[in-house]
Coordinates of C-alpha atoms (C1' of nucleotides) and ligand atoms in Angstrom, one line a residue:
Chain A
M1 CA 210.8 124.3 116.4
R2 CA 208.4 127.2 115.7
M3 CA 210.3 129.8 113.8
T4 CA 208.0 132.8 114.5
A5 CA 205.6 133.7 117.2
L6 CA 201.9 133.3 116.4
P7 CA 200.1 136.4 115.3
P8 CA 197.0 137.6 117.3
P9 CA 194.6 136.3 118.3
W10 CA 196.6 133.1 118.4
D11 CA 199.5 134.3 120.4
S12 CA 198.0 133.7 123.8
V13 CA 195.8 130.7 123.2
D14 CA 197.9 128.6 125.6
D15 CA 197.2 130.9 128.5
R16 CA 193.6 131.3 127.5
L17 CA 193.2 127.5 127.6
R18 CA 194.9 127.1 131.0
A19 CA 192.8 130.0 132.4
R20 CA 189.8 127.8 131.8
G21 CA 191.4 124.7 133.3
L22 CA 192.1 123.3 129.8
R23 CA 195.5 122.1 128.6
W24 CA 198.1 123.2 126.1
T25 CA 199.2 120.1 124.1
P26 CA 201.5 119.6 121.1
Q27 CA 198.5 118.4 119.1
R28 CA 196.6 121.6 119.8
A29 CA 199.7 123.6 118.9
T30 CA 199.8 121.9 115.5
V31 CA 196.2 122.7 114.8
I32 CA 196.7 126.3 115.8
E33 CA 199.8 126.8 113.7
V34 CA 197.9 125.6 110.7
L35 CA 194.9 127.7 111.4
A36 CA 197.1 130.8 111.8
E37 CA 198.3 130.3 108.3
A38 CA 194.8 129.7 106.9
D39 CA 193.1 132.5 105.1
G40 CA 189.6 132.6 106.3
H41 CA 188.0 129.3 105.4
V42 CA 189.0 125.7 106.0
S43 CA 187.0 122.5 106.0
G44 CA 187.6 119.9 108.7
A45 CA 189.1 117.4 106.3
E46 CA 191.4 120.1 104.8
L47 CA 192.7 121.0 108.3
V48 CA 193.4 117.4 109.1
E49 CA 195.3 117.0 105.9
R50 CA 197.4 120.1 106.6
C51 CA 198.1 119.1 110.1
R52 CA 199.3 115.7 108.8
L53 CA 201.8 117.6 106.7
R54 CA 203.4 119.0 109.8
D55 CA 202.8 116.0 112.0
P56 CA 202.0 112.7 110.2
S57 CA 200.8 111.2 113.5
T58 CA 197.8 113.6 113.5
I59 CA 194.6 111.9 114.4
P60 CA 191.3 113.2 113.0
S61 CA 189.2 113.0 116.1
T62 CA 191.8 115.1 118.0
V63 CA 191.6 117.8 115.3
Y64 CA 187.9 117.9 115.4
R65 CA 187.8 118.0 119.2
T66 CA 190.4 120.8 119.1
L67 CA 188.1 122.7 116.7
D68 CA 185.3 122.3 119.2
V69 CA 187.3 124.0 122.0
L70 CA 188.6 126.7 119.7
E71 CA 185.0 127.4 118.8
E72 CA 184.1 127.7 122.4
L73 CA 186.9 130.2 122.8
G74 CA 185.5 132.1 119.8
L75 CA 188.6 131.6 117.7
V76 CA 186.9 129.8 114.9
R77 CA 183.2 129.4 114.0
H78 CA 181.8 126.5 112.0
G79 CA 179.4 126.9 109.2
H80 CA 178.1 124.7 106.4
G81 CA 178.8 124.7 102.7
P82 CA 176.3 124.2 100.0
D83 CA 176.4 120.5 100.5
G84 CA 176.0 120.8 104.2
R85 CA 179.6 119.9 105.0
E86 CA 181.3 121.7 107.8
E87 CA 183.6 124.6 107.0
F88 CA 185.3 126.8 109.5
H89 CA 185.6 130.5 109.5
V90 CA 189.0 131.4 110.9
R91 CA 189.6 134.7 112.7
P92 CA 190.2 137.4 112.0
V93 CA 187.8 137.2 109.1
E94 CA 184.9 139.6 109.1
E95 CA 181.5 138.2 109.6
H96 CA 179.9 137.3 106.3
G97 CA 177.5 135.0 104.6
H98 CA 177.7 132.7 101.5
L99 CA 175.6 132.5 98.5
H100 CA 175.7 129.5 96.2
C101 CA 174.0 129.1 92.8
A102 CA 172.7 125.6 92.3
E103 CA 172.6 126.0 88.6
C104 CA 176.1 127.3 87.7
G105 CA 177.8 126.1 90.8
N106 CA 179.4 129.5 91.6
S107 CA 179.6 130.9 95.1
W108 CA 179.8 134.4 96.4
E109 CA 180.3 136.1 99.7
L110 CA 177.6 138.2 101.2
G111 CA 179.2 141.2 102.9
N112 CA 178.0 142.5 106.2
E113 CA 176.0 145.4 104.9
R114 CA 174.1 143.4 102.4
A115 CA 173.6 140.6 104.8
A116 CA 172.0 143.2 107.1
A117 CA 169.0 143.5 104.8
V118 CA 168.4 139.7 105.2
A119 CA 168.8 139.9 108.9
D120 CA 166.4 142.8 109.1
A121 CA 163.7 140.9 107.2
L122 CA 163.9 138.0 109.6
R123 CA 164.0 140.2 112.7
A124 CA 160.9 142.0 111.5
T125 CA 158.9 138.9 110.7
D126 CA 159.9 136.5 113.5
G127 CA 162.1 138.4 115.9
F128 CA 164.7 135.9 114.8
E129 CA 168.4 136.9 115.0
I130 CA 170.0 135.0 112.1
D131 CA 173.6 133.9 112.3
I132 CA 174.2 134.7 108.6
G133 CA 177.6 133.0 108.5
H134 CA 176.3 129.6 109.6
V135 CA 174.8 128.3 106.4
T136 CA 175.3 128.8 102.7
L137 CA 172.3 130.2 101.1
V138 CA 171.4 128.2 98.0
G139 CA 169.4 129.4 95.0
R140 CA 170.0 130.9 91.6
C141 CA 172.3 133.8 90.8
R142 CA 171.2 136.8 88.8
D143 CA 172.5 135.5 85.5
C144 CA 171.1 132.0 85.8
A145 CA 167.7 133.3 87.0
A146 CA 167.7 135.6 83.9
G147 CA 168.3 132.8 81.4
A148 CA 165.4 130.6 82.6
Chain B
M1 CA 150.6 92.8 97.8
R2 CA 149.8 96.5 97.9
M3 CA 146.4 97.0 99.5
T4 CA 145.5 100.4 98.2
A5 CA 146.5 102.4 95.2
L6 CA 149.1 105.1 95.8
P7 CA 147.8 108.7 96.2
P8 CA 148.8 111.4 93.8
P9 CA 151.4 112.5 92.9
W10 CA 152.7 108.9 93.4
D11 CA 150.1 107.0 91.5
S12 CA 151.8 107.3 88.1
V13 CA 155.5 107.2 89.0
D14 CA 156.0 104.0 87.2
D15 CA 154.9 105.5 83.9
R16 CA 156.7 108.7 84.5
L17 CA 159.9 106.7 85.0
R18 CA 159.4 104.5 81.9
A19 CA 158.6 107.6 79.8
R20 CA 162.1 108.8 80.6
G21 CA 163.7 105.4 79.8
L22 CA 164.1 104.6 83.4
R23 CA 162.8 101.5 85.1
W24 CA 160.2 100.5 87.6
T25 CA 161.7 98.1 90.2
P26 CA 160.5 96.5 93.4
Q27 CA 163.1 98.5 95.3
R28 CA 161.8 101.8 94.0
A29 CA 158.2 100.7 94.7
T30 CA 159.2 100.2 98.4
V31 CA 160.8 103.6 98.7
I32 CA 157.7 105.2 97.1
E33 CA 155.3 103.4 99.3
V34 CA 157.2 104.7 102.3
L35 CA 157.4 108.2 101.0
A36 CA 153.7 108.3 100.3
E37 CA 153.0 107.6 104.0
A38 CA 155.5 110.2 105.1
D39 CA 154.2 113.5 106.3
G40 CA 156.5 116.2 104.8
H41 CA 160.0 115.6 106.1
V42 CA 162.3 112.5 106.1
S43 CA 166.0 112.1 106.5
G44 CA 167.8 109.6 104.3
A45 CA 168.6 107.4 107.2
E46 CA 165.0 107.4 108.4
L47 CA 163.8 106.4 105.0
V48 CA 166.3 103.6 104.8
E49 CA 165.1 102.4 108.2
R50 CA 161.4 102.5 107.2
C51 CA 162.1 100.7 104.0
R52 CA 163.9 98.0 105.9
L53 CA 160.7 97.5 107.9
R54 CA 158.9 96.6 104.7
D55 CA 161.8 94.9 103.1
P56 CA 164.7 93.8 105.3
S57 CA 166.9 93.3 102.3
T58 CA 166.8 97.1 101.6
I59 CA 170.3 98.5 100.7
P60 CA 171.1 102.1 101.6
S61 CA 172.8 103.0 98.4
T62 CA 169.8 101.9 96.4
V63 CA 167.5 104.1 98.6
Y64 CA 169.8 107.2 98.2
R65 CA 170.0 106.6 94.4
T66 CA 166.2 106.3 94.2
L67 CA 165.9 109.6 96.0
D68 CA 168.2 111.2 93.4
V69 CA 165.9 110.0 90.7
L70 CA 162.8 111.2 92.5
E71 CA 164.3 114.6 93.0
E72 CA 164.9 114.8 89.3
L73 CA 161.3 114.0 88.7
G74 CA 160.4 116.8 91.2
L75 CA 158.7 114.4 93.7
V76 CA 161.0 115.1 96.5
R77 CA 163.4 117.9 97.2
H78 CA 166.4 117.7 99.5
G79 CA 167.4 120.3 102.0
H80 CA 169.8 120.5 105.0
G81 CA 169.0 120.5 108.7
P82 CA 170.8 122.7 111.2
D83 CA 173.7 120.3 111.3
G84 CA 173.9 120.2 107.5
R85 CA 172.5 116.7 107.2
E86 CA 170.2 116.0 104.3
E87 CA 166.5 116.0 104.8
F88 CA 163.9 115.5 102.1
H89 CA 160.8 117.5 101.6
V90 CA 158.1 115.1 100.4
R91 CA 155.3 116.3 98.2
P92 CA 152.7 117.6 98.5
V93 CA 154.1 119.9 101.2
E94 CA 154.0 123.6 100.6
E95 CA 157.3 125.3 100.0
H96 CA 158.6 126.6 103.3
G97 CA 161.8 127.4 105.1
H98 CA 163.2 126.3 108.5
L99 CA 164.6 128.4 111.4
H100 CA 166.6 126.8 114.1
C101 CA 167.7 128.4 117.4
A102 CA 171.2 127.4 118.3
E103 CA 170.6 128.4 121.9
C104 CA 167.5 126.5 122.9
G105 CA 167.6 124.0 120.0
N106 CA 164.0 124.7 118.9
S107 CA 163.0 124.7 115.2
W108 CA 160.2 126.5 113.4
E109 CA 158.9 126.6 110.0
L110 CA 159.0 129.8 108.0
G111 CA 155.8 130.0 106.0
N112 CA 155.7 131.2 102.4
E113 CA 154.6 134.7 103.1
R114 CA 157.2 135.5 105.7
A115 CA 159.9 133.8 103.7
A116 CA 159.0 136.2 100.9
A117 CA 160.4 139.1 102.9
V118 CA 163.8 137.3 103.1
A119 CA 163.7 136.4 99.4
D120 CA 162.9 140.0 98.5
A121 CA 165.9 141.3 100.5
L122 CA 168.3 139.0 98.6
R123 CA 166.7 139.7 95.3
A124 CA 167.1 143.4 95.9
T125 CA 170.7 143.4 97.0
D126 CA 172.2 140.7 94.8
G127 CA 169.5 139.6 92.2
F128 CA 169.8 136.3 93.9
E129 CA 166.8 134.0 93.9
I130 CA 167.0 132.1 97.1
D131 CA 165.7 128.5 97.4
I132 CA 164.4 129.2 100.9
G133 CA 163.6 125.5 101.5
H134 CA 167.1 124.3 100.9
V135 CA 168.9 125.2 104.1
T136 CA 167.9 125.6 107.7
L137 CA 168.6 129.2 108.9
V138 CA 170.4 129.1 112.2
G139 CA 170.5 131.9 114.8
R140 CA 168.6 132.8 118.0
C141 CA 164.9 132.9 118.5
R142 CA 163.1 135.9 119.9
D143 CA 163.0 134.6 123.4
C144 CA 166.7 133.5 123.5
A145 CA 167.8 136.8 122.0
A146 CA 165.8 138.7 124.6
G147 CA 167.4 136.9 127.6
A148 CA 171.0 137.6 126.5
Chain C
dC1 C1' 211.4 117.3 141.7
dT2 C1' 207.5 114.2 142.7
dG3 C1' 202.9 112.9 143.1
dT4 C1' 198.0 113.7 142.3
dC5 C1' 194.1 114.8 139.5
dT6 C1' 191.7 114.8 135.4
dA7 C1' 191.8 116.8 130.7
dT8 C1' 193.3 114.9 126.5
dT9 C1' 194.8 111.5 123.4
dG10 C1' 194.8 107.4 120.5
dC11 C1' 192.2 103.9 118.8
dA12 C1' 188.6 101.3 117.2
dA13 C1' 183.8 101.2 116.1
dC14 C1' 180.0 103.5 114.4
dG15 C1' 176.6 106.5 111.5
dT16 C1' 175.6 108.7 107.3
dT17 C1' 176.2 109.2 102.5
dT18 C1' 178.8 108.5 98.1
dC19 C1' 181.2 105.8 94.6
dG20 C1' 182.9 102.1 91.3
dC21 C1' 182.2 97.8 89.4
dA22 C1' 180.4 93.4 88.0
dA23 C1' 176.1 90.8 88.1
dT24 C1' 171.2 91.2 87.5
dA25 C1' 166.9 92.1 85.5
dA26 C1' 163.5 95.7 83.4
dG27 C1' 161.8 97.1 79.1
dC28 C1' 161.0 96.4 74.5
dC29 C1' 161.1 94.4 70.0
dT30 C1' 160.2 90.1 67.3
Chain D
dA1 C1' 157.9 83.4 74.8
dG2 C1' 162.8 84.5 73.8
dG3 C1' 166.6 87.6 73.2
dC4 C1' 169.0 92.2 73.5
dT5 C1' 170.2 96.4 75.5
dT6 C1' 171.4 98.9 79.3
dA7 C1' 169.4 100.9 83.7
dT8 C1' 169.7 99.3 88.2
dT9 C1' 171.1 96.6 92.0
dG10 C1' 174.1 94.6 95.6
dC11 C1' 178.3 95.0 97.6
dG12 C1' 182.6 96.5 99.3
dA13 C1' 185.3 100.5 100.1
dA14 C1' 185.8 105.1 101.1
dA15 C1' 185.0 109.9 102.8
dC16 C1' 183.6 112.7 106.7
dG17 C1' 182.6 113.1 111.4
dT18 C1' 181.3 111.5 116.1
dT19 C1' 181.6 108.7 120.2
dG20 C1' 183.2 105.6 124.2
dC21 C1' 186.9 104.0 126.7
dA22 C1' 191.3 103.0 128.6
dA23 C1' 195.9 104.8 128.7
dT24 C1' 198.7 109.0 128.7
dA25 C1' 200.4 113.2 130.1
dG26 C1' 199.5 118.4 131.3
dA27 C1' 199.0 121.4 135.3
dC28 C1' 199.7 122.5 139.7
dA29 C1' 200.7 122.0 144.6
dG30 C1' 203.8 120.4 148.1
Ligands
MN201 MN1 172.0 120.7 99.0
MN202 MN1 176.0 123.9 112.4
ZN203 ZN1 174.3 130.7 88.6
ZN204 ZN1 166.0 129.8 121.3

DNA sequence: CTGTCTATTGCAACGTTTCGCAATAAGCCT
DNA sequence: AGGCTTATTGCGAAACGTTGCAATAGACAG
């Protein structure tokens, strides 16, 4: 039923699962087909919705549990949007952070190099290695801060 | 029924509300009595629970709506824990951030001075004024990063 | 191909928070 | 004290996830 083979790093998920004593199921295949077509970010609810398009019998808890195992395999990583809701970074996106302006509501990505400055500041003060992609940093953007 | 007067900044909330055309209700009084006894942080659910102790007829949606109003007045500010769930900073706590280690599960506060280093880094790279208290920064603590 | 083992699923219930809407009651003016 | 206006409440439903449990079905060995 699948027209094309999955692109890396999704092409061998089945074997990677079995190698860990886990199982390859049709439900997991659906989730992975959808993820392979996603472009970087998906929320849990969005993913459930898109899976339901392919397979109307999709059950939310199964999708969320699949996301948990894929996160253990390092194929997705969850983070949190400005409202704290979960969102998933889907490989192969480059590691990056998110900025959100509470005033105008706009969001920006914080590239790896610029994120490094933040990481350095925390490492220096606390020895803390921040996972910059995990939470969305909230504040005011340059423009909104200027017009205050 | 109240034994003691509320301490500042809670003592004049009723007038502050009325000055804005808003109303002073028994439900709001309950929420504020509980907040005045809280020591810095409360989650929405905790607050609902504590209100129910004083008034078993407490309704969650009323508590959450009251929190919205109090946030507009600047008496509380919401943030997000490591899992993205809302938590409220109750005045008069000093502005501060939160660090959470995803490996050992410990959390620390990030005092104002040390948070300034992070804020400076973002201001320099993006002109972004971070609200450091809004989200919990997740990563690995010094000890966990060392034993990797 | 069959049987065993147990990871995974479906389902239903729960926890937290938001929303719409009709009924209630603060606040204010006379 | 009585009446008007409309902010607020209570309530039911919904959105988003998580969890426990019994039934199902992958994986693998014989
Ligand atoms: Mn927020
Ligand atoms: Mn998280
Ligand atoms: Zn802005
Ligand atoms: Zn740690």
